[in-house]
CSV table of C-alpha atoms and ligand atoms in Angstrom, one decimal:
chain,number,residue,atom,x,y,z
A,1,UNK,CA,-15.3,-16.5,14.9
A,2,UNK,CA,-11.7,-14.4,15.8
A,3,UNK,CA,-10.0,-13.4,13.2
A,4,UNK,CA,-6.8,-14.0,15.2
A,5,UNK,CA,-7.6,-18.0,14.8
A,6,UNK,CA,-6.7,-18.0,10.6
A,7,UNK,CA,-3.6,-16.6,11.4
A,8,UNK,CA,-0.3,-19.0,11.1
A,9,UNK,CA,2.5,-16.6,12.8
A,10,UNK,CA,2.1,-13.1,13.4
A,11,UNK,CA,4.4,-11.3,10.5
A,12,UNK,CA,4.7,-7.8,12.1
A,13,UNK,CA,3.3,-6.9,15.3
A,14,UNK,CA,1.7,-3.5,16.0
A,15,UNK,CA,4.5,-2.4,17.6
A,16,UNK,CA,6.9,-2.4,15.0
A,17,UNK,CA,4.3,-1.5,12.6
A,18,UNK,CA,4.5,1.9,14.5
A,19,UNK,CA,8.3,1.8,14.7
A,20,UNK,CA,8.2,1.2,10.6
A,21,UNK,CA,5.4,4.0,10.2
A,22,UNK,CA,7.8,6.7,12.6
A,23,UNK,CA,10.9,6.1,10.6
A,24,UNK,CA,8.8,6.1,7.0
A,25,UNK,CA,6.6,9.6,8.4
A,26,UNK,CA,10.6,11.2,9.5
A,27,UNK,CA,11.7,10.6,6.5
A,28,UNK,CA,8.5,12.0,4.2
A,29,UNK,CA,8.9,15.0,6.4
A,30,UNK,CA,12.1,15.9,5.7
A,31,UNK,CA,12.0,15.4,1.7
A,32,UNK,CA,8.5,17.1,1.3
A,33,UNK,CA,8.5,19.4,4.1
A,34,UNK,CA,7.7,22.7,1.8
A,35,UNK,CA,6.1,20.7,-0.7
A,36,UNK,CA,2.8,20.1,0.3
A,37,UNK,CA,2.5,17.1,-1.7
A,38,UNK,CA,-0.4,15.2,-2.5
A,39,UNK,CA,-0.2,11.5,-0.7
A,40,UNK,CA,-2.5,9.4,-3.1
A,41,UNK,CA,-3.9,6.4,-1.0
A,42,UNK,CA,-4.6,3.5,-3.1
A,43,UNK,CA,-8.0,1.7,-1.4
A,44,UNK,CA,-8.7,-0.2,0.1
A,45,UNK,CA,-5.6,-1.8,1.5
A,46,UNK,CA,-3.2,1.1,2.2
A,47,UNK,CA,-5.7,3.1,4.4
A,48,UNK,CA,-5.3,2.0,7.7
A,49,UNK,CA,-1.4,3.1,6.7
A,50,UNK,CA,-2.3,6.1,5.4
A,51,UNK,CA,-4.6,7.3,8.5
A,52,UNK,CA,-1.3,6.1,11.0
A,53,UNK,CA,1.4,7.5,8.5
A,54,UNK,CA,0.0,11.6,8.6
A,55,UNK,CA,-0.6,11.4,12.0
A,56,UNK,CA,3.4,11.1,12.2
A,57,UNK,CA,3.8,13.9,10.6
A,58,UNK,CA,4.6,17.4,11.0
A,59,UNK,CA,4.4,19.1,7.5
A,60,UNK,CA,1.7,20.1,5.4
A,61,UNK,CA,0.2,17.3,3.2
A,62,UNK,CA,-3.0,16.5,1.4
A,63,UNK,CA,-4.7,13.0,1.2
A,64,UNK,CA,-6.6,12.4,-2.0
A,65,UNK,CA,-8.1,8.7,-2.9
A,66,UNK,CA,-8.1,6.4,-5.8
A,67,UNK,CA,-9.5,3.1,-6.1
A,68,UNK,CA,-7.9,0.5,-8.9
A,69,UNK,CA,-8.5,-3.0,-9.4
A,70,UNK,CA,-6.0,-5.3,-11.0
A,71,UNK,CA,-6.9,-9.0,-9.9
A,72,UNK,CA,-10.5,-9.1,-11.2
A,73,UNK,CA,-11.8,-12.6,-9.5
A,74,UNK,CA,-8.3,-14.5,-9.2
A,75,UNK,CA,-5.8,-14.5,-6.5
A,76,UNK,CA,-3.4,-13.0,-9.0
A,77,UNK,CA,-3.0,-9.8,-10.1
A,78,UNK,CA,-3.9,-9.7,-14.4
A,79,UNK,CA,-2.2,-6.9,-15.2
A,80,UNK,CA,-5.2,-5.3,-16.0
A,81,UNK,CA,-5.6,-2.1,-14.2
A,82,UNK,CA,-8.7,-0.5,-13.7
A,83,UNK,CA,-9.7,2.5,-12.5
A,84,UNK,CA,-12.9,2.2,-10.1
A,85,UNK,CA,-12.5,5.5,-8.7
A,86,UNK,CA,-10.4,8.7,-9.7
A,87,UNK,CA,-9.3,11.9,-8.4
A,88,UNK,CA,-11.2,14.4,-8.0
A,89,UNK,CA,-8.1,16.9,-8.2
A,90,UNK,CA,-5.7,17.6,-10.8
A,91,UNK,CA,-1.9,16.7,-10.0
A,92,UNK,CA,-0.4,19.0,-12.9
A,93,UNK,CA,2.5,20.4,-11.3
A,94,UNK,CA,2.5,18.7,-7.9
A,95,UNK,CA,4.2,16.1,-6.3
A,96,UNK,CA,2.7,13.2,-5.9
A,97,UNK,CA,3.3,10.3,-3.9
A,98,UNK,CA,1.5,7.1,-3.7
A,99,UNK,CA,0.6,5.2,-0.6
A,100,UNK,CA,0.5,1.4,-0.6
A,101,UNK,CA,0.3,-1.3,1.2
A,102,UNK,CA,2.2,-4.3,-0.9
A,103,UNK,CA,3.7,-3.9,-4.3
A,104,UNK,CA,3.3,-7.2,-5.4
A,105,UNK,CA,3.5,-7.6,-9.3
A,106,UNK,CA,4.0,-4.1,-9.5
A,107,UNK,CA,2.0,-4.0,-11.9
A,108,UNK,CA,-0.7,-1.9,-10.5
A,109,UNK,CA,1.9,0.9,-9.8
A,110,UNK,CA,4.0,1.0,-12.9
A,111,UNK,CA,0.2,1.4,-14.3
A,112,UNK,CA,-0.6,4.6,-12.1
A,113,UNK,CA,3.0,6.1,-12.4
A,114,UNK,CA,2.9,6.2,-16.4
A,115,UNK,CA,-0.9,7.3,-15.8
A,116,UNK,CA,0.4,10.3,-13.3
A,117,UNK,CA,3.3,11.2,-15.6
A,118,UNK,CA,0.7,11.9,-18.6
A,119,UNK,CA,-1.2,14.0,-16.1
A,120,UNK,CA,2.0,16.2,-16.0
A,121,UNK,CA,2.6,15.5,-12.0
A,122,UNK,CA,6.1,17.8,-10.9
A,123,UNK,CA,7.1,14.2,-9.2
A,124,UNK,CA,5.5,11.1,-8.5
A,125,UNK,CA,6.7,8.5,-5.7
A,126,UNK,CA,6.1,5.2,-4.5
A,127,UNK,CA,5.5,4.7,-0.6
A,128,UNK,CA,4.6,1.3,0.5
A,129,UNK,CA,4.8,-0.4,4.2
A,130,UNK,CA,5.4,-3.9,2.2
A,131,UNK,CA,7.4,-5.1,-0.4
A,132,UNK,CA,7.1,-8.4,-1.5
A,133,UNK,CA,10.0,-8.6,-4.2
A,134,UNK,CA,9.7,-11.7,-4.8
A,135,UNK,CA,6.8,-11.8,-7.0
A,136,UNK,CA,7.7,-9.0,-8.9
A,137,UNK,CA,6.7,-8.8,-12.8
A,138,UNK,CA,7.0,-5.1,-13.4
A,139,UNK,CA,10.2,-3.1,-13.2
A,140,UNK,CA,9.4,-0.6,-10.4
A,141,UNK,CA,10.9,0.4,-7.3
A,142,UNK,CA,9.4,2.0,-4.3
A,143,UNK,CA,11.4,5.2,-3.0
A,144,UNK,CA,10.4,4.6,0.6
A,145,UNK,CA,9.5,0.9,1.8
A,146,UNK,CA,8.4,0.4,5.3
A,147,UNK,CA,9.8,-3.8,5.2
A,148,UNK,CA,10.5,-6.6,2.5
A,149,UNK,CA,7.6,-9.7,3.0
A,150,UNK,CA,8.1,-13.0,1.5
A,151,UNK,CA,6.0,-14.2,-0.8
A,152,UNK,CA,3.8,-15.8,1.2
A,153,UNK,CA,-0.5,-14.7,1.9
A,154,UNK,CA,-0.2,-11.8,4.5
A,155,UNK,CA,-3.1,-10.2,5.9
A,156,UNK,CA,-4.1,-7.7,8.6
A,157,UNK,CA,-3.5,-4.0,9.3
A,158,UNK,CA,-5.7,-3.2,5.9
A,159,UNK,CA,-4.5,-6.4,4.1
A,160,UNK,CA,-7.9,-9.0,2.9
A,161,UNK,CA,-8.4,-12.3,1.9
A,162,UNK,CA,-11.7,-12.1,0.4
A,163,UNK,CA,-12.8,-8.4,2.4
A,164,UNK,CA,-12.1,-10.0,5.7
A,165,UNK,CA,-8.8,-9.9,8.2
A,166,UNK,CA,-8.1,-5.9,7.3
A,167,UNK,CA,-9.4,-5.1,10.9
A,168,UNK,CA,-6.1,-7.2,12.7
A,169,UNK,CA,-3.9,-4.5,14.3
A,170,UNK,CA,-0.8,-6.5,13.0
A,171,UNK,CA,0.2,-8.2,9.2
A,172,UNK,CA,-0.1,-12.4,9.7
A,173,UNK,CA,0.5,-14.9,7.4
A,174,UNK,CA,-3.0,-16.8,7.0
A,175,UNK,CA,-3.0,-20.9,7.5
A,176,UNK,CA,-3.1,-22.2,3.8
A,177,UNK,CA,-6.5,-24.1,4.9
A,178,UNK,CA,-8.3,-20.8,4.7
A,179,UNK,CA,-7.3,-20.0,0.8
A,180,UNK,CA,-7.3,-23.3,-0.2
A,181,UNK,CA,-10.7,-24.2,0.6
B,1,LIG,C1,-3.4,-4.7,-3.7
B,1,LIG,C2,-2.5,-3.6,-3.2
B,1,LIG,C3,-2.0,-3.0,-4.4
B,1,LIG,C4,-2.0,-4.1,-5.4
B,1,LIG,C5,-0.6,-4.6,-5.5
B,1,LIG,O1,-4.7,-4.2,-3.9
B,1,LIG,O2,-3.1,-2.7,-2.3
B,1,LIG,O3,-2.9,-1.9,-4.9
B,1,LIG,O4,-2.8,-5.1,-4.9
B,1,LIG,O5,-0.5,-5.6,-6.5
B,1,LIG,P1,0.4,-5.6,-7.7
B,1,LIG,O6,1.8,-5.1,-7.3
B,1,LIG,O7,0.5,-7.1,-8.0
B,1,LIG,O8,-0.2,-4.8,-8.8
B,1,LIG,P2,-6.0,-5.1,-4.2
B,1,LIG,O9,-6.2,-5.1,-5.7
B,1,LIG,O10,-5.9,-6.4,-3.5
B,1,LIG,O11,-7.2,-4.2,-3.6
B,1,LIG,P3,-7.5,-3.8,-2.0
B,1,LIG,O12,-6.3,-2.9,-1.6
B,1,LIG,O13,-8.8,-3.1,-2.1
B,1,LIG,O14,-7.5,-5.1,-1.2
């Protein structure tokens, strides 16, 4: 099958995926440049971002991974955070910021950020290439947001429906027959 098939309209093309990712990596530079924060990359989603984000960048940063899981076997998110897998390093007294790919709820976040301030981070962020407001249930706001999405089912460029579609090189909206059957 091609993946490209599923896909209603193409969202954001990989061209102004790297337009978004040049402006968000300028910006990161410039506030953290003698920092050397710690860029937390929330699996699986946000790593494709992650890997294109650095590469943008020219100060000093470390990439540390966690894995959470908030949506157990429904389509929507519980509320329910879990943590699958941790840090290995501590984030006492270091800025912090977290690399998404869609707050959706925001649930997962607000979850890590209270989590991060009990670790007794210096500073913790939010950095996430998509915002889908919309759907929000959980007062938080990202400090650096690559583009607002509507609340529709947008896959691609690390984004899954059921594990697949992460590979596409751009974020599509995928035809309602594929979720709904
Ligand atoms: C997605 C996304 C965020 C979370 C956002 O991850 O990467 O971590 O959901 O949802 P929320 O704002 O409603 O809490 P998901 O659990 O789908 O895992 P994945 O990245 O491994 O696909």
């Amino acid at each position: 099958m091609k993946l490209s098939d599923d896909i209603e309209r193409v969202l954001i093309s990989a061209e102004e995926l790297e337009q978004i990712n040049g402006e968000l990596a300028q910006q990161l530079s410039n506030d953290y440049k003698d920092k050397n924060p710690i860029f937390v990359c929330v699996l699986k989603g946000a790593v494709l971002f992650l890997t294109d984000l650095v590469r943008k960048m020219d100060s000093p940063v470390e990439i540390e991974f966690m894995d959470v899981s908030s949506y157990g076997d429904g389509m929507e998110s519980s509320g329910d955070v879990k943590i699958l897998k941790d840090l290995d390093v501590s984030v006492a007294g270091r800025d912090v910021v977290f690399i998404e790919d869609i707050v959706d709820t925001g649930q997962t976040l607000k979850y890590l950020i209270e989590l991060f301030k009990t670790r007794k981070a210096k500073s913790v962020k939010i950095c996430t290439l998509l915002d889908k407001k919309e759907n929000r249930v959980a007062n938080i706001n990202s400090d650096y947001v690559g583009t607002t999405v509507p609340n529709e089912f947008v896959v691609g460029y690390g984004l899954d429906f059921a594990e697949k579609y992460r590979n596409l090189p751009y974020i599509g909206v995928l035809k309602p027959e594929v979720y709904e059957n």
